[in-house]
Amino acid sequence: MSGPVVVSGAGIAGSALALGLARAGIDVVVCEAHPDDGADAGAFLTLAANGVRALDALDAADAVAAVSDEMTDLRVFDATGAEVHRSPLGGGDETVRYRCLTRAVLARTLRDLAVARGVEVRHGARVAGATPGADGVTVHLDGADDLHGCLLVGADGLHSPVRTIIDPQAEPPRPIGQRVYYGSSHGAGTGRPGDFHVFRTGVQAFAAIPTPDGRTRWFARVDDPVPDDAVPDDPVPDDADPRAALLAVLGGGTAAEIVAAAEETFVTDVHDLPHVGPWSRDRMVVIGDAAHAASPATGQGATMALEDAVVLAKALRQDPAVDAALARHERLRRGRTQANVVASAAMSGHPAEGADPGETLPDEVLHTHLDRDRPLP
Ligand SMILES: Cc1cc2nc3c(=O)[nH]c(=O)nc-3n(C[C@H](O)[C@H](O)[C@H](O)COP(=O)(O)OP(=O)(O)OC[C@H]3O[C@@H](n4cnc5c(N)ncnc54)[C@H](O)[C@@H]3O)c2cc1C
């Protein structure tokens, strides 16, 4: 390969890919637009069993376990507060536990691990353009010298500039007509730390996860029709008091008590990408949210990003011809990630009309893809 793999974005997908490439002995440079990693500190996510398997393939499962909380059971409560369902998360597989942590901590942990393993991560390095050539790609950075690499990977999120460089006709993200409120409360809500509590309330979904240090992390999905004058690229609505706005639609009950005790409340408009064109062109490719951002209902976005990183790193290790590796990666990943986008949109109550339905992957096939020692099909 002529030059390093240049990765745009040191979020979850980009940092995980850096780990996978470093493990495969492939030179990599990561460019992160933000000057530091302080953004997004409040947003938490859950990592399902497949995400933990992907972390294991990157030798990162222990590092993430050290900064996250283990999750145990799914418990559902009706409007009167009575428990109507309880089951172990992950179907009771004791070997792979779900984890809960903030998005920022996950990205930082993966990034720090990559740096410790010799990866160069440049902060404040915004990818602004790219010019493909015969032997690779020249990456243009805002206010800094160009970089030459054998491949540019856009791991640069929902509003990915690399997606638009690959496909100038790419559709902008779709605002689905729903908001997610999330936050952390102290001294409200009860239950065993690590249990995922779902409360049937007046909103689309409300869930809470008590943490071992006495806090409760929670989120609420609330339908909110998209106004005609919505700005497509503006993900954060300008709510003066998101907690009050949420309390107004929650009514009473345990969910409202938890939100009333919130130390911090965040809100974001939900977007997804139901119709994405080609993932790659001329030594450029997108992964993670840049390729297949889903609404959060299935809780699989970060996990899909981790899976992408494992599979792309394996494909590049296995196939020295970059174009062939990218084709293999897309063949193995496209159907599964598209199925998640479509399923999540449907679960949210905002189906992705006219979208390719994608394809579910049997567990044993996925496990082969994520097994670091078994070759990709
Ligand atoms: C409310 C909410 C709840 C969620 N809950 C879950 C959950 O429970 N479980 C789950 O698995 N997923 C969840 N997700 C989805 C998950 O957060 C995303 O799928 C995941 O963060 C995608 O990771 P990524 O690395 O692809 O993108 P991002 O995390 O967006 O990272 C992109 C990175 O690229 C950088 N960047 C952008 N432009 C440039 C540029 N031009 N040059 C250089 N760098 C650039 C950004 O600064 C950022 O660091 C949730 C999402 C939301 C909104």
Tab-separated table of C-alpha atoms and ligand atoms in Angstrom:
chain	number	residue	atom	x	y	z
A	1	MET	CA	0.000	0.000	0.000
A	2	SER	CA	1.335	3.452	-0.876
A	3	GLY	CA	1.113	5.603	2.241
A	4	PRO	CA	-1.004	5.190	5.351
A	5	VAL	CA	-4.737	4.708	5.581
A	6	VAL	CA	-6.057	8.199	6.432
A	7	VAL	CA	-9.127	8.119	8.682
A	8	SER	CA	-11.406	11.157	8.924
A	9	GLY	CA	-12.921	11.194	12.422
A	10	ALA	CA	-11.683	9.862	15.757
A	11	GLY	CA	-15.146	8.959	17.028
A	12	ILE	CA	-16.184	5.375	17.656
A	13	ALA	CA	-15.827	4.020	14.097
A	14	GLY	CA	-12.569	5.858	13.341
A	15	SER	CA	-10.823	4.997	16.603
A	16	ALA	CA	-11.962	1.378	16.396
A	17	LEU	CA	-10.725	1.109	12.809
A	18	ALA	CA	-7.362	2.538	13.882
A	19	LEU	CA	-7.115	-0.245	16.469
A	20	GLY	CA	-8.008	-2.888	13.888
A	21	LEU	CA	-5.496	-1.568	11.346
A	22	ALA	CA	-2.734	-1.261	13.942
A	23	ARG	CA	-3.376	-4.859	14.933
A	24	ALA	CA	-3.146	-5.873	11.254
A	25	GLY	CA	0.182	-4.036	10.908
A	26	ILE	CA	-1.277	-1.433	8.510
A	27	ASP	CA	-0.025	2.150	8.838
A	28	VAL	CA	-2.819	4.589	9.807
A	29	VAL	CA	-3.209	8.317	10.565
A	30	VAL	CA	-6.427	9.588	12.159
A	31	CYS	CA	-7.597	13.190	11.606
A	32	GLU	CA	-10.151	14.514	14.108
A	33	ALA	CA	-11.828	17.861	13.469
A	34	HIS	CA	-12.398	18.689	17.139
A	35	PRO	CA	-9.412	20.190	18.923
A	36	ASP	CA	-10.150	18.109	22.047
A	37	ASP	CA	-12.589	15.402	23.135
A	38	GLY	CA	-14.855	17.378	25.441
A	39	ALA	CA	-17.950	17.384	23.214
A	40	ASP	CA	-20.998	15.245	23.780
A	41	ALA	CA	-20.108	14.292	27.357
A	42	GLY	CA	-23.686	13.629	28.445
A	43	ALA	CA	-24.891	11.228	25.776
A	44	PHE	CA	-24.833	7.607	26.887
A	45	LEU	CA	-25.275	4.452	24.892
A	46	THR	CA	-25.615	0.752	25.431
A	47	LEU	CA	-23.375	-1.776	23.730
A	48	ALA	CA	-25.099	-5.038	22.907
A	49	ALA	CA	-23.361	-8.426	22.840
A	50	ASN	CA	-22.246	-8.041	19.214
A	51	GLY	CA	-20.557	-4.740	20.083
A	52	VAL	CA	-18.689	-6.395	22.940
A	53	ARG	CA	-17.605	-9.195	20.576
A	54	ALA	CA	-16.292	-6.572	18.140
A	55	LEU	CA	-14.367	-4.879	20.965
A	56	ASP	CA	-12.860	-8.239	21.838
A	57	ALA	CA	-11.661	-8.645	18.244
A	58	LEU	CA	-9.904	-5.272	18.623
A	59	ASP	CA	-8.315	-6.236	21.974
A	60	ALA	CA	-10.335	-3.416	23.509
A	61	ALA	CA	-13.001	-5.255	25.531
A	62	ASP	CA	-11.119	-5.051	28.848
A	63	ALA	CA	-10.338	-1.344	28.453
A	64	VAL	CA	-13.997	-0.570	27.726
A	65	ALA	CA	-15.214	-2.826	30.548
A	66	ALA	CA	-13.065	-0.785	32.947
A	67	VAL	CA	-14.902	2.458	32.077
A	68	SER	CA	-18.456	1.134	31.616
A	69	ASP	CA	-21.221	-0.457	33.669
A	70	GLU	CA	-22.379	-4.012	33.159
A	71	MET	CA	-26.035	-4.426	32.210
A	72	THR	CA	-28.132	-7.355	33.327
A	73	ASP	CA	-31.911	-7.580	32.830
A	74	LEU	CA	-34.562	-5.928	30.671
A	75	ARG	CA	-37.567	-4.953	32.831
A	76	VAL	CA	-40.788	-3.404	31.521
A	77	PHE	CA	-43.307	-1.494	33.687
A	78	ASP	CA	-46.835	-0.437	32.733
A	79	ALA	CA	-48.442	2.956	33.382
A	80	THR	CA	-49.422	1.922	36.936
A	81	GLY	CA	-45.810	1.023	37.780
A	82	ALA	CA	-46.429	-2.749	37.757
A	83	GLU	CA	-43.706	-4.920	36.233
A	84	VAL	CA	-45.062	-6.706	33.152
A	85	HIS	CA	-41.908	-8.262	31.704
A	86	ARG	CA	-38.434	-9.319	32.796
A	87	SER	CA	-35.750	-11.149	30.817
A	88	PRO	CA	-31.951	-11.303	30.811
A	89	LEU	CA	-30.279	-9.011	28.277
A	90	GLY	CA	-28.469	-10.995	25.618
A	91	GLY	CA	-30.722	-14.002	26.140
A	92	GLY	CA	-28.844	-15.017	29.289
A	93	ASP	CA	-25.456	-15.519	27.586
A	94	GLU	CA	-23.232	-15.007	30.640
A	95	THR	CA	-20.080	-14.848	28.529
A	96	VAL	CA	-20.873	-11.536	26.807
A	97	ARG	CA	-22.522	-8.829	28.926
A	98	TYR	CA	-24.110	-5.652	27.569
A	99	ARG	CA	-22.298	-2.466	28.660
A	100	CYS	CA	-23.472	1.105	29.295
A	101	LEU	CA	-21.251	4.204	29.034
A	102	THR	CA	-21.173	7.645	27.487
A	103	ARG	CA	-20.400	8.056	23.809
A	104	ALA	CA	-17.513	10.396	24.623
A	105	VAL	CA	-15.915	7.935	27.056
A	106	LEU	CA	-16.174	5.093	24.540
A	107	ALA	CA	-14.556	7.163	21.783
A	108	ARG	CA	-11.840	8.472	24.114
A	109	THR	CA	-11.029	5.012	25.464
A	110	LEU	CA	-10.636	3.580	21.957
A	111	ARG	CA	-8.631	6.610	20.813
A	112	ASP	CA	-6.274	6.472	23.824
A	113	LEU	CA	-5.751	2.769	23.227
A	114	ALA	CA	-4.927	3.424	19.567
A	115	VAL	CA	-2.396	6.100	20.530
A	116	ALA	CA	-0.852	3.749	23.107
A	117	ARG	CA	-0.468	1.194	20.299
A	118	GLY	CA	1.421	3.663	18.123
A	119	VAL	CA	-1.329	5.263	16.010
A	120	GLU	CA	-0.929	8.946	15.120
A	121	VAL	CA	-4.110	10.894	15.982
A	122	ARG	CA	-4.171	14.557	14.916
A	123	HIS	CA	-6.660	16.766	16.766
A	124	GLY	CA	-8.006	19.932	15.153
A	125	ALA	CA	-7.405	18.326	11.733
A	126	ARG	CA	-10.587	18.777	9.685
A	127	VAL	CA	-10.776	16.884	6.389
A	128	ALA	CA	-12.052	19.376	3.801
A	129	GLY	CA	-11.605	17.516	0.521
A	130	ALA	CA	-9.803	14.732	-1.288
A	131	THR	CA	-8.257	14.209	-4.720
A	132	PRO	CA	-7.930	10.590	-5.846
A	133	GLY	CA	-4.859	9.698	-7.914
A	134	ALA	CA	-3.336	6.678	-9.604
A	135	ASP	CA	-1.574	5.424	-6.467
A	136	GLY	CA	-3.909	6.556	-3.696
A	137	VAL	CA	-5.607	9.714	-2.507
A	138	THR	CA	-4.487	13.195	-1.462
A	139	VAL	CA	-6.440	14.410	1.557
A	140	HIS	CA	-6.917	18.158	1.998
A	141	LEU	CA	-7.054	19.466	5.570
A	142	ASP	CA	-8.411	22.836	6.707
A	143	GLY	CA	-5.446	25.106	7.413
A	144	ALA	CA	-2.814	22.359	7.257
A	145	ASP	CA	-0.658	20.561	4.685
A	146	ASP	CA	-2.179	17.853	2.501
A	147	LEU	CA	-1.761	14.210	3.470
A	148	HIS	CA	-1.178	11.407	0.984
A	149	GLY	CA	-2.606	7.993	1.737
A	150	CYS	CA	-3.467	4.698	0.079
A	151	LEU	CA	-7.090	5.082	1.222
A	152	LEU	CA	-9.326	7.726	2.851
A	153	VAL	CA	-11.883	6.333	5.301
A	154	GLY	CA	-14.741	8.660	6.206
A	155	ALA	CA	-15.614	7.759	9.796
A	156	ASP	CA	-16.929	11.280	10.167
A	157	GLY	CA	-20.472	10.692	11.340
A	158	LEU	CA	-24.019	11.560	10.278
A	159	HIS	CA	-23.043	14.699	8.336
A	160	SER	CA	-19.973	13.056	6.775
A	161	PRO	CA	-18.089	15.291	4.337
A	162	VAL	CA	-16.427	12.185	2.854
A	163	ARG	CA	-19.834	10.714	1.948
A	164	THR	CA	-20.494	13.818	-0.151
A	165	ILE	CA	-17.030	13.710	-1.728
A	166	ILE	CA	-17.699	10.103	-2.788
A	167	ASP	CA	-21.222	10.884	-3.997
A	168	PRO	CA	-21.924	14.584	-4.619
A	169	GLN	CA	-25.619	13.674	-5.118
A	170	ALA	CA	-25.858	12.022	-1.674
A	171	GLU	CA	-29.134	12.786	0.090
A	172	PRO	CA	-28.829	14.785	3.315
A	173	PRO	CA	-29.795	13.013	6.562
A	174	ARG	CA	-33.553	12.564	7.048
A	175	PRO	CA	-35.077	14.237	10.139
A	176	ILE	CA	-37.519	11.506	11.160
A	177	GLY	CA	-39.838	13.678	13.246
A	178	GLN	CA	-38.741	12.590	16.692
A	179	ARG	CA	-36.654	14.052	19.501
A	180	VAL	CA	-34.536	12.202	22.017
A	181	TYR	CA	-34.162	13.703	25.485
A	182	TYR	CA	-31.514	12.154	27.693
A	183	GLY	CA	-29.816	12.889	30.948
A	184	SER	CA	-28.662	11.783	34.337
A	185	SER	CA	-30.501	12.117	37.659
A	186	HIS	CA	-29.480	11.691	41.254
A	187	GLY	CA	-31.649	10.325	44.054
A	188	ALA	CA	-34.653	9.366	41.930
A	189	GLY	CA	-35.782	6.061	40.496
A	190	THR	CA	-35.117	2.749	42.117
A	191	GLY	CA	-33.906	-0.584	40.894
A	192	ARG	CA	-30.831	-2.709	40.581
A	193	PRO	CA	-27.867	-1.019	38.886
A	194	GLY	CA	-27.446	-2.348	35.374
A	195	ASP	CA	-31.092	-3.262	34.818
A	196	PHE	CA	-32.605	-1.630	31.734
A	197	HIS	CA	-35.994	-0.282	32.907
A	198	VAL	CA	-38.589	0.539	30.249
A	199	PHE	CA	-41.614	2.547	31.437
A	200	ARG	CA	-44.803	2.677	29.390
A	201	THR	CA	-45.716	6.347	29.562
A	202	GLY	CA	-47.392	8.858	27.282
A	203	VAL	CA	-44.290	9.188	25.055
A	204	GLN	CA	-42.853	6.907	22.377
A	205	ALA	CA	-40.344	5.352	24.795
A	206	PHE	CA	-38.834	6.062	28.198
A	207	ALA	CA	-36.009	3.990	29.655
A	208	ALA	CA	-33.767	4.308	32.704
A	209	ILE	CA	-30.607	2.550	33.838
A	210	PRO	CA	-29.483	2.945	37.479
A	211	THR	CA	-25.696	3.111	37.840
A	212	PRO	CA	-23.591	1.679	40.693
A	213	ASP	CA	-22.773	5.214	41.949
A	214	GLY	CA	-26.421	6.052	42.708
A	215	ARG	CA	-27.334	7.931	39.536
A	216	THR	CA	-29.940	7.032	36.949
A	217	ARG	CA	-29.234	7.457	33.250
A	218	TRP	CA	-32.381	7.867	31.207
A	219	PHE	CA	-33.689	8.716	27.764
A	220	ALA	CA	-37.078	9.550	26.260
A	221	ARG	CA	-38.091	9.397	22.609
A	222	VAL	CA	-40.826	11.919	21.851
A	223	ASP	CA	-42.592	12.376	18.517
A	224	ASP	CA	-42.181	15.858	17.164
A	225	PRO	CA	-43.344	16.585	13.596
A	226	VAL	CA	-40.670	18.178	11.424
A	227	PRO	CA	-41.560	21.821	10.691
A	228	ASP	CA	-41.665	22.818	7.017
A	229	ASP	CA	-38.789	25.266	7.563
A	230	ALA	CA	-36.530	22.699	9.285
A	231	VAL	CA	-32.826	23.154	8.580
A	232	PRO	CA	-31.636	19.732	7.349
A	233	ASP	CA	-28.160	19.958	8.869
A	234	ASP	CA	-29.183	21.277	12.276
A	235	PRO	CA	-29.380	18.270	14.645
A	236	VAL	CA	-29.942	20.106	17.931
A	237	PRO	CA	-33.207	21.968	18.463
A	238	ASP	CA	-32.935	25.273	20.258
A	239	ASP	CA	-34.831	24.337	23.411
A	240	ALA	CA	-34.439	26.825	26.233
A	241	ASP	CA	-35.436	24.295	28.897
A	242	PRO	CA	-35.520	20.720	27.579
A	243	ARG	CA	-36.318	19.223	30.991
A	244	ALA	CA	-39.465	21.348	31.332
A	245	ALA	CA	-40.477	20.516	27.749
A	246	LEU	CA	-40.160	16.798	28.476
A	247	LEU	CA	-41.960	16.982	31.826
A	248	ALA	CA	-44.872	18.698	30.082
A	249	VAL	CA	-45.473	15.637	27.876
A	250	LEU	CA	-44.553	12.912	30.384
A	251	GLY	CA	-47.396	13.437	32.840
A	252	GLY	CA	-46.705	11.820	36.228
A	253	GLY	CA	-45.296	8.539	37.480
A	254	THR	CA	-41.787	7.199	37.970
A	255	ALA	CA	-40.505	8.519	34.636
A	256	ALA	CA	-41.503	12.088	35.530
A	257	GLU	CA	-39.911	11.738	38.999
A	258	ILE	CA	-36.637	10.649	37.408
A	259	VAL	CA	-36.644	13.528	34.925
A	260	ALA	CA	-37.610	16.066	37.608
A	261	ALA	CA	-34.438	15.083	39.502
A	262	ALA	CA	-32.201	15.490	36.437
A	263	GLU	CA	-28.842	17.160	36.977
A	264	GLU	CA	-28.523	17.705	33.241
A	265	THR	CA	-30.869	17.235	30.300
A	266	PHE	CA	-29.929	17.147	26.622
A	267	VAL	CA	-32.086	16.978	23.524
A	268	THR	CA	-31.395	16.108	19.918
A	269	ASP	CA	-33.509	15.738	16.788
A	270	VAL	CA	-33.300	12.228	15.362
A	271	HIS	CA	-31.960	11.736	11.824
A	272	ASP	CA	-31.215	8.670	9.764
A	273	LEU	CA	-29.869	7.716	6.317
A	274	PRO	CA	-32.320	5.334	4.622
A	275	HIS	CA	-31.039	5.896	1.060
A	276	VAL	CA	-27.241	5.937	0.807
A	277	GLY	CA	-25.564	5.547	-2.593
A	278	PRO	CA	-22.173	3.923	-3.126
A	279	TRP	CA	-20.055	3.526	0.019
A	280	SER	CA	-16.782	3.764	-1.879
A	281	ARG	CA	-15.156	5.276	-4.957
A	282	ASP	CA	-11.547	5.833	-6.025
A	283	ARG	CA	-9.784	4.868	-2.777
A	284	MET	CA	-12.384	6.512	-0.534
A	285	VAL	CA	-14.932	4.730	1.657
A	286	VAL	CA	-17.368	5.534	4.480
A	287	ILE	CA	-18.051	3.491	7.630
A	288	GLY	CA	-20.139	3.902	10.801
A	289	ASP	CA	-22.806	6.610	10.898
A	290	ALA	CA	-21.284	8.164	7.773
A	291	ALA	CA	-22.460	5.096	5.838
A	292	HIS	CA	-25.590	3.940	7.656
A	293	ALA	CA	-26.787	6.230	10.461
A	294	ALA	CA	-29.912	4.782	12.064
A	295	SER	CA	-32.427	6.306	14.454
A	296	PRO	CA	-31.553	5.168	17.986
A	297	ALA	CA	-34.529	2.830	18.611
A	298	THR	CA	-32.608	-0.428	18.106
A	299	GLY	CA	-29.622	0.917	20.087
A	300	GLN	CA	-27.208	-0.522	17.524
A	301	GLY	CA	-25.464	2.477	15.920
A	302	ALA	CA	-22.210	2.354	17.875
A	303	THR	CA	-22.185	-1.399	17.750
A	304	MET	CA	-22.554	-1.364	13.948
A	305	ALA	CA	-19.663	1.116	13.780
A	306	LEU	CA	-17.492	-1.283	15.812
A	307	GLU	CA	-18.447	-4.210	13.573
A	308	ASP	CA	-17.566	-2.157	10.464
A	309	ALA	CA	-14.142	-1.420	11.918
A	310	VAL	CA	-13.390	-5.091	12.546
A	311	VAL	CA	-14.563	-6.214	9.103
A	312	LEU	CA	-12.826	-3.427	7.136
A	313	ALA	CA	-9.531	-3.978	8.971
A	314	LYS	CA	-9.773	-7.725	8.318
A	315	ALA	CA	-10.624	-7.134	4.644
A	316	LEU	CA	-7.624	-4.813	4.167
A	317	ARG	CA	-5.337	-7.298	5.914
A	318	GLN	CA	-6.674	-10.213	3.892
A	319	ASP	CA	-6.687	-8.549	0.477
A	320	PRO	CA	-3.715	-6.358	-0.481
A	321	ALA	CA	-5.710	-4.939	-3.429
A	322	VAL	CA	-7.571	-2.039	-1.790
A	323	ASP	CA	-10.459	-2.014	-4.283
A	324	ALA	CA	-11.120	-5.710	-3.708
A	325	ALA	CA	-11.008	-5.224	0.071
A	326	LEU	CA	-13.549	-2.384	-0.138
A	327	ALA	CA	-15.842	-4.491	-2.317
A	328	ARG	CA	-15.633	-7.377	0.155
A	329	HIS	CA	-16.338	-5.046	3.079
A	330	GLU	CA	-19.447	-3.607	1.411
A	331	ARG	CA	-20.692	-7.051	0.356
A	332	LEU	CA	-20.484	-8.274	3.960
A	333	ARG	CA	-21.744	-5.131	5.709
A	334	ARG	CA	-24.323	-3.438	3.490
A	335	GLY	CA	-27.340	-5.706	4.035
A	336	ARG	CA	-26.903	-5.998	7.800
A	337	THR	CA	-26.479	-2.278	8.446
A	338	GLN	CA	-29.328	-1.356	6.074
A	339	ALA	CA	-31.616	-3.808	7.906
A	340	ASN	CA	-30.788	-1.979	11.134
A	341	VAL	CA	-31.619	1.437	9.626
A	342	VAL	CA	-34.971	0.127	8.375
A	343	ALA	CA	-35.833	-1.783	11.579
A	344	SER	CA	-34.948	1.184	13.769
A	345	ALA	CA	-37.044	3.565	11.668
A	346	ALA	CA	-40.006	1.182	11.917
A	347	MET	CA	-39.539	0.768	15.694
A	348	SER	CA	-39.500	4.553	16.013
A	349	GLY	CA	-42.873	4.700	14.268
A	350	HIS	CA	-41.340	6.588	11.313
A	351	PRO	CA	-40.785	3.954	8.584
A	352	ALA	CA	-38.191	4.582	5.895
A	353	GLU	CA	-40.521	4.628	2.882
A	354	GLY	CA	-39.096	3.039	-0.258
A	355	ALA	CA	-35.829	2.029	1.387
A	356	ASP	CA	-34.064	-1.224	0.577
A	357	PRO	CA	-35.038	-3.554	3.476
A	358	GLY	CA	-31.506	-4.924	3.881
A	359	GLU	CA	-30.777	-8.416	5.099
A	360	THR	CA	-30.408	-9.975	8.543
A	361	LEU	CA	-27.262	-11.990	9.151
A	362	PRO	CA	-27.394	-15.270	11.112
A	363	ASP	CA	-25.437	-15.014	14.381
A	364	GLU	CA	-22.962	-17.720	13.417
A	365	VAL	CA	-22.066	-15.852	10.197
A	366	LEU	CA	-21.621	-12.566	12.071
A	367	HIS	CA	-19.412	-14.299	14.642
A	368	THR	CA	-17.178	-15.535	11.817
A	369	HIS	CA	-16.884	-11.975	10.491
A	370	LEU	CA	-15.922	-10.709	13.955
A	371	ASP	CA	-13.533	-13.545	14.797
A	372	ARG	CA	-10.050	-12.087	14.419
A	373	ASP	CA	-8.536	-15.463	13.520
A	374	ARG	CA	-11.027	-16.676	10.922
A	375	PRO	CA	-10.777	-15.308	7.358
A	376	LEU	CA	-13.659	-13.352	5.873
A	377	PRO	CA	-15.780	-15.190	3.294
B	1	LIG	C1	-29.659	9.931	21.275
B	1	LIG	C2	-28.839	8.815	20.717
B	1	LIG	C3	-28.749	7.617	21.419
B	1	LIG	C4	-27.978	6.563	20.919
B	1	LIG	N1	-27.917	5.400	21.630
B	1	LIG	C5	-27.182	4.363	21.144
B	1	LIG	C6	-27.097	3.126	21.869
B	1	LIG	O1	-27.678	2.957	22.947
B	1	LIG	N2	-26.332	2.129	21.353
B	1	LIG	C7	-25.646	2.278	20.175
B	1	LIG	O2	-24.955	1.328	19.755
B	1	LIG	N3	-25.710	3.437	19.458
B	1	LIG	C8	-26.455	4.475	19.916
B	1	LIG	N4	-26.531	5.643	19.217
B	1	LIG	C9	-25.807	5.758	17.940
B	1	LIG	C10	-24.323	6.045	18.129
B	1	LIG	O3	-24.114	7.141	18.984
B	1	LIG	C11	-23.700	6.321	16.758
B	1	LIG	O4	-24.098	5.318	15.859
B	1	LIG	C12	-22.180	6.330	16.855
B	1	LIG	O5	-21.759	7.420	17.643
B	1	LIG	C13	-21.562	6.421	15.456
B	1	LIG	O6	-20.166	6.511	15.577
B	1	LIG	P1	-19.296	7.137	14.409
B	1	LIG	O7	-17.885	7.036	14.863
B	1	LIG	O8	-19.694	6.541	13.116
B	1	LIG	O9	-19.739	8.668	14.326
B	1	LIG	P2	-19.523	9.815	15.408
B	1	LIG	O10	-19.610	9.272	16.778
B	1	LIG	O11	-20.463	10.908	15.024
B	1	LIG	O12	-18.017	10.316	15.171
B	1	LIG	C14	-17.663	11.073	14.033
B	1	LIG	C15	-16.363	11.816	14.331
B	1	LIG	O13	-15.915	12.453	13.128
B	1	LIG	C16	-15.471	13.760	13.438
B	1	LIG	N5	-15.564	14.568	12.207
B	1	LIG	C17	-16.678	15.045	11.602
B	1	LIG	N6	-16.354	15.721	10.481
B	1	LIG	C18	-15.000	15.650	10.364
B	1	LIG	C19	-14.064	16.138	9.396
B	1	LIG	N7	-14.461	16.845	8.324
B	1	LIG	N8	-12.738	15.887	9.586
B	1	LIG	C20	-12.316	15.170	10.667
B	1	LIG	N9	-13.168	14.701	11.623
B	1	LIG	C21	-14.491	14.924	11.464
B	1	LIG	C22	-16.401	14.208	14.551
B	1	LIG	O14	-15.854	15.280	15.289
B	1	LIG	C23	-16.510	12.919	15.374
B	1	LIG	O15	-15.476	12.820	16.317
B	1	LIG	C24	-27.292	6.714	19.683
B	1	LIG	C25	-27.371	7.924	18.971
B	1	LIG	C26	-28.150	8.962	19.477
B	1	LIG	C27	-28.240	10.251	18.695
